[in-house]
Amino acid sequence: MGDLLAWDKTHLWHAFTQMAEYESLIVTRGQGCWLETIDGRRLLDGVSSLWCNVHGHRHPRIDAAIKAQLDEVAHVTLLGMSAPVTIRLARRLAEISPAGLEHVFFSDSGASAVEVALKMAFQYWRQKPNPEPQRTKYLALDNAYHGDTLGSVSVGGVARFHQMFEPLLFDVLRLPQPSVDHLPAGIARGDACDYYLQQFDAALALHGHELAAVVIEPLVQCAAGMIMHPPGYLRGIRQLCTKHGVLLIADEVAVGMGRTGTMFACEQEQVSPDFLCLAKGITGGYLPLAATLTTTEIWNAFLGTYAESKTFFHGHTYGGNPLGAAAAMATLDVFEQEQTLVHLQDKIARLSKHLARLAEHPHVGSVRQCGLIAGVELVRDKATGQPFAWEEKRGFRVCAEAMRHGVWIRPLGSVVVLMPPLAVSPDELDLLCAAVEQGILVATGTSAGS
Ligand SMILES: *Cc1c(COP(=O)(O)O)cnc(C)c1O
């Protein structure tokens, strides 16, 4: 164990982690919603292994599906060939996704799923009947997060992550994040949707003709700090994209696969995007697989003889790999068998009750929830909303304390994130929220109600 601790800090470069300050946390097993560490601690997985676990760790059905696929073949390329499980998954995704999304391009990460949509949209305008090659730009929201490759970083807008790379990025038209919890002075909550849609309409009236696509995270901008959009915003965006003839890319990498209470966030506002990006939970959090779904109108613009060069020249070696596809099929089976979305509704309500309690705390500025996604924003001054400086790492302090109570969570700045697997039990949910409450008390040096 001593060797592993040392090597973990010297040889293994961890994602989004300051290695000079990294403290090893080595997980050797998972079971249900629990992780076991090398030193024998059991921790509740309060953020679903970074937002991707759905039905719990070591779910028998998903384990069995992967093992059965291993006995057939581990990998088949999608460059000119196919595997049965990958074909079935494409068909099933087309069936369960919002209407009109009939064609599935597989890759292996959320960032890639977004890159694929960006490139397909770009190429579509050049190849469609009556081409519009001047449509080369994208519109995205402030604080958007779409992954860490350069294309997805270009449409991303989280300054702390993305600013460094600005010289490498393409230009993106940007609008303010439509957060119901951070409205400009003078805008009432009930007017937020109209306010932001008017801005959007005006931007599209000016720039619509040069836009290839609008990229958004439907309902919730997760990495931005669980920023919730006003109800009706997504539907309004869809209508305005149609009005101005711009394609809509819905990045459901985080919010898809049941997270918001429905299989896809777009369902909640009866929206069909032109592209739907899925990753994270699609394999239940087991294996890297991602999908970009699109319409027959887009697909048709890529058809022709090879010599016409309308092919989509893009691919990832492990895109649509059969092991991942088998895990995804099993994940969807479990949704049906265990009636995951039906049982989820009580858990969502239970989480709401806990959040209402946390909201009373003197250093909690706002609590936000959509389905089984929640953010608790800590502030220095509740009356003025003055934030804690990010360097104070208040969120991390909450998480450190929660860990002492047997719960693993990871914050976004001063926002404490709660994103347990959909399989979380009521008792586990209670434990998670109690640990967060303790964490907040300790990290802000207060006691409840004082
Ligand atoms: C996590 C995330 C991505 C990136 O997915 P990776 O698999 O980490 O590349 C893209 N978009 C959203 C909304 C995400 O939350």
Coordinates of C-alpha atoms and ligand atoms in Angstrom, one line a residue, residues 51 108-112 114 145-148 217 222-223 251-255 279-280, ligand 1:
W51 CA -21.9 12.0 -12.6
D108 CA -16.0 7.4 -26.6
S109 CA -16.3 10.5 -24.5
G110 CA -18.7 13.4 -23.9
A111 CA -16.2 15.8 -25.4
S112 CA -16.0 13.7 -28.6
V114 CA -19.9 17.3 -28.8
Y145 CA -19.1 23.2 -20.2
H146 CA -18.9 20.7 -23.1
G147 CA -15.7 18.8 -22.4
D148 CA -11.9 19.4 -22.7
E217 CA -26.8 22.0 -21.9
C222 CA -23.9 21.3 -14.4
A223 CA -20.2 22.1 -14.4
D251 CA -25.4 18.4 -24.9
E252 CA -27.1 15.9 -22.5
V253 CA -23.9 14.3 -21.5
A254 CA -24.6 15.2 -17.9
V255 CA -28.4 15.6 -17.8
A279 CA -22.1 10.0 -22.7
K280 CA -21.5 9.7 -18.9
Ligands
LIG1 C1 -18.8 15.8 -18.5 C2 -19.4 16.6 -19.6 C3 -18.8 16.6 -20.9 C4 -17.5 15.9 -21.2 O1 -17.6 14.5 -21.1 P1 -16.3 13.6 -21.1 O2 -16.8 12.2 -21.2 O3 -15.6 13.9 -19.8 O4 -15.5 14.1 -22.2 C5 -19.5 17.3 -21.9 N1 -20.6 18.0 -21.7 C6 -21.1 18.0 -20.4 C7 -22.4 18.8 -20.3 C8 -20.5 17.4 -19.4 O5 -21.1 17.5 -18.1

